[in-house]
PDB file of C-alpha atoms in Angstrom:
ATOM      1  CA  MET A   1      43.537  79.589  47.463  1.00 50.00           C
ATOM      2  CA  ALA A   2      41.395  78.000  45.798  1.00 52.00           C
ATOM      3  CA  LYS A   3      37.996  78.400  45.372  1.00 57.00           C
ATOM      4  CA  ASN A   4      35.494  76.051  47.944  1.00 61.00           C
ATOM      5  CA  GLU A   5      38.762  75.060  49.476  1.00 79.00           C
ATOM      6  CA  ASN A   6      37.430  74.135  53.313  1.00 85.00           C
ATOM      7  CA  TYR A   7      40.099  76.304  54.849  1.00 90.00           C
ATOM      8  CA  PHE A   8      39.632  74.317  58.217  1.00 86.00           C
ATOM      9  CA  TYR A   9      39.393  70.543  57.304  1.00 82.00           C
ATOM     10  CA  GLY A  10      41.318  68.944  60.171  1.00 78.00           C
ATOM     11  CA  CYS A  11      40.902  71.053  62.654  1.00 83.00           C
ATOM     12  CA  GLU A  12      40.152  69.448  65.571  1.00 78.00           C
ATOM     13  CA  THR A  13      40.035  72.081  68.249  1.00 84.00           C
ATOM     14  CA  VAL A  14      38.303  76.085  68.518  1.00 88.00           C
ATOM     15  CA  GLU A  15      42.641  77.003  69.118  1.00 93.00           C
ATOM     16  CA  GLU A  16      43.742  74.774  66.120  1.00 91.00           C
ATOM     17  CA  CYS A  17      40.809  76.811  63.130  1.00 92.00           C
ATOM     18  CA  LYS A  18      41.649  80.073  65.494  1.00 95.00           C
ATOM     19  CA  ALA A  19      46.068  79.807  64.260  1.00 96.00           C
ATOM     20  CA  ARG A  20      44.575  78.521  60.733  1.00 95.00           C
ATOM     21  CA  TYR A  21      42.216  81.823  60.353  1.00 95.00           C
ATOM     22  CA  LYS A  22      45.634  83.970  61.576  1.00 96.00           C
ATOM     23  CA  GLU A  23      47.862  82.591  59.028  1.00 96.00           C
ATOM     24  CA  LEU A  24      44.840  83.077  55.753  1.00 95.00           C
ATOM     25  CA  ALA A  25      43.592  85.551  56.951  1.00 94.00           C
ATOM     26  CA  LYS A  26      47.368  86.994  57.089  1.00 94.00           C
ATOM     27  CA  LYS A  27      47.164  86.476  53.101  1.00 94.00           C
ATOM     28  CA  MET A  28      43.743  86.249  52.024  1.00 93.00           C
ATOM     29  CA  HIS A  29      42.506  89.736  53.812  1.00 93.00           C
ATOM     30  CA  PRO A  30      41.505  92.278  51.130  1.00 92.00           C
ATOM     31  CA  ASP A  31      44.549  95.033  52.782  1.00 93.00           C
ATOM     32  CA  ALA A  32      46.945  93.006  52.230  1.00 93.00           C
ATOM     33  CA  GLY A  33      45.936  92.114  49.090  1.00 92.00           C
ATOM     34  CA  GLY A  34      43.098  89.398  49.369  1.00 91.00           C
ATOM     35  CA  ASN A  35      39.820  88.724  47.647  1.00 90.00           C
ATOM     36  CA  ASP A  36      37.058  90.385  49.513  1.00 92.00           C
ATOM     37  CA  GLU A  37      35.209  87.111  48.068  1.00 92.00           C
ATOM     38  CA  GLU A  38      37.397  85.025  49.215  1.00 92.00           C
ATOM     39  CA  PHE A  39      38.544  87.150  52.612  1.00 93.00           C
ATOM     40  CA  GLN A  40      34.964  86.224  53.052  1.00 93.00           C
ATOM     41  CA  GLU A  41      34.266  82.693  52.567  1.00 92.00           C
ATOM     42  CA  LEU A  42      37.635  82.137  54.641  1.00 93.00           C
ATOM     43  CA  LEU A  43      35.356  83.981  57.938  1.00 93.00           C
ATOM     44  CA  ASN A  44      32.373  81.900  57.295  1.00 92.00           C
ATOM     45  CA  GLN A  45      34.354  78.568  57.199  1.00 90.00           C
ATOM     46  CA  PHE A  46      35.674  80.159  60.009  1.00 92.00           C
ATOM     47  CA  ASN A  47      32.602  80.519  61.856  1.00 91.00           C
ATOM     48  CA  ASP A  48      31.287  77.340  61.115  1.00 87.00           C
ATOM     49  CA  ALA A  49      34.031  75.157  61.956  1.00 86.00           C
ATOM     50  CA  VAL A  50      34.153  77.053  65.865  1.00 88.00           C
ATOM     51  CA  ALA A  51      30.345  76.076  66.329  1.00 86.00           C
ATOM     52  CA  ASP A  52      30.640  72.224  64.584  1.00 81.00           C
ATOM     53  CA  ILE A  53      33.483  71.475  67.575  1.00 80.00           C
ATOM     54  CA  GLN A  54      31.836  74.221  70.106  1.00 80.00           C
ATOM     55  CA  THR A  55      28.314  72.369  69.766  1.00 76.00           C
ATOM     56  CA  GLU A  56      29.962  68.339  69.854  1.00 62.00           C
ATOM     57  CA  SER A  57      28.115  66.171  71.420  1.00 63.00           C
ATOM     58  CA  PRO A  58      29.396  64.927  74.675  1.00 61.00           C
ATOM     59  CA  PHE A  59      28.414  60.982  73.689  1.00 60.00           C
ATOM     60  CA  VAL A  60      31.583  61.963  71.806  1.00 63.00           C
ATOM     61  CA  SER A  61      33.755  61.747  75.452  1.00 70.00           C
ATOM     62  CA  ASP A  62      37.020  59.509  75.830  1.00 73.00           C
ATOM     63  CA  GLU A  63      35.109  59.049  79.027  1.00 73.00           C
ATOM     64  CA  PHE A  64      31.711  58.217  77.296  1.00 72.00           C
ATOM     65  CA  VAL A  65      33.584  55.718  74.869  1.00 73.00           C
ATOM     66  CA  ALA A  66      35.295  53.877  77.835  1.00 76.00           C
ATOM     67  CA  LEU A  67      32.234  53.330  79.568  1.00 73.00           C
ATOM     68  CA  CYS A  68      30.341  52.504  76.519  1.00 73.00           C
ATOM     69  CA  LYS A  69      33.476  49.940  75.877  1.00 76.00           C
ATOM     70  CA  ALA A  70      33.488  48.506  79.476  1.00 78.00           C
ATOM     71  CA  GLY A  71      29.480  48.033  79.546  1.00 75.00           C
ATOM     72  CA  LEU A  72      30.115  46.414  75.713  1.00 73.00           C
ATOM     73  CA  ALA A  73      32.478  43.993  77.719  1.00 78.00           C
ATOM     74  CA  CYS A  74      30.827  43.151  80.596  1.00 74.00           C
ATOM     75  CA  LEU A  75      27.526  42.449  78.034  1.00 72.00           C
ATOM     76  CA  ARG A  76      29.333  40.099  76.135  1.00 75.00           C
ATOM     77  CA  LYS A  77      29.817  37.655  79.330  1.00 79.00           C
ATOM     78  CA  ALA A  78      26.919  38.401  80.840  1.00 78.00           C
ATOM     79  CA  LYS A  79      24.311  38.305  78.218  1.00 79.00           C
ATOM     80  CA  PRO A  80      26.288  37.209  74.284  1.00 78.00           C
ATOM     81  CA  LYS A  81      23.304  37.899  72.306  1.00 79.00           C
ATOM     82  CA  VAL A  82      22.243  41.793  73.369  1.00 75.00           C
ATOM     83  CA  ALA A  83      25.760  41.616  72.938  1.00 71.00           C
ATOM     84  CA  GLU A  84      25.768  40.554  69.812  1.00 76.00           C
ATOM     85  CA  ASN A  85      22.477  42.671  68.265  1.00 74.00           C
ATOM     86  CA  ILE A  86      24.341  45.733  69.516  1.00 71.00           C
ATOM     87  CA  GLU A  87      27.886  44.565  67.701  1.00 71.00           C
ATOM     88  CA  ARG A  88      25.426  44.434  64.664  1.00 71.00           C
ATOM     89  CA  VAL A  89      24.196  48.064  65.332  1.00 67.00           C
ATOM     90  CA  THR A  90      27.318  49.293  65.123  1.00 67.00           C
ATOM     91  CA  ALA A  91      28.157  47.716  61.832  1.00 66.00           C
ATOM     92  CA  PHE A  92      25.591  49.771  59.946  1.00 65.00           C
ATOM     93  CA  ALA A  93      27.642  52.623  61.296  1.00 64.00           C
ATOM     94  CA  PRO A  94      28.603  53.837  57.452  1.00 66.00           C
ATOM     95  CA  LEU A  95      24.983  53.543  56.490  1.00 63.00           C
ATOM     96  CA  LEU A  96      23.541  55.256  59.758  1.00 62.00           C
ATOM     97  CA  THR A  97      25.886  58.507  59.153  1.00 61.00           C
ATOM     98  CA  GLY A  98      24.867  58.500  55.056  1.00 63.00           C
ATOM     99  CA  LEU A  99      21.233  58.549  55.795  1.00 61.00           C
ATOM    100  CA  MET A 100      21.760  61.566  58.399  1.00 61.00           C
ATOM    101  CA  LYS A 101      23.350  63.508  55.244  1.00 59.00           C
ATOM    102  CA  ASP A 102      23.471  66.688  55.776  1.00 58.00           C
ATOM    103  CA  SER A 103      22.528  66.353  59.630  1.00 57.00           C
ATOM    104  CA  PRO A 104      24.678  68.581  62.292  1.00 56.00           C
ATOM    105  CA  GLN A 105      25.496  65.932  64.268  1.00 62.00           C
ATOM    106  CA  LYS A 106      26.432  63.737  61.104  1.00 64.00           C
ATOM    107  CA  ARG A 107      30.498  64.335  62.819  1.00 67.00           C
ATOM    108  CA  ASN A 108      29.677  63.192  66.320  1.00 68.00           C
ATOM    109  CA  VAL A 109      27.246  59.495  65.328  1.00 69.00           C
ATOM    110  CA  GLU A 110      31.085  59.158  63.070  1.00 69.00           C
ATOM    111  CA  LYS A 111      33.263  59.494  65.868  1.00 71.00           C
ATOM    112  CA  PHE A 112      31.161  57.708  68.016  1.00 70.00           C
ATOM    113  CA  LEU A 113      30.759  54.887  66.283  1.00 68.00           C
ATOM    114  CA  GLY A 114      34.151  55.200  65.039  1.00 69.00           C
ATOM    115  CA  LYS A 115      35.459  54.906  68.833  1.00 70.00           C
ATOM    116  CA  ILE A 116      33.349  52.362  70.001  1.00 66.00           C
ATOM    117  CA  ASN A 117      34.306  50.031  67.570  1.00 65.00           C
ATOM    118  CA  GLU A 118      38.257  51.012  68.156  1.00 67.00           C
TER     119      GLU A 118
END
């Protein structure tokens, strides 16, 4: 495996992380001829990926996003100016997430704003 590779890129659930870990651990474990440093990196990335998934904000849930979209639809009818202001804020999503840099919640904000704008 390449150094600095993100082994868990694309994993959305803990189960996916576990499956990827088991697959890679069979190849990378020192007892299987792997390198100690690379295996430790795999283990660190696994723990980080699982922690990120488990700390995901409830504000990214499909139910919450649907509620926000419904609320925005109601606002468009009742208070068009308010809805317009909310849409302006969500248009700045790339700027907002860019300012968050390495914040642990950056991923949650990106997912939420992406779903709201779908």
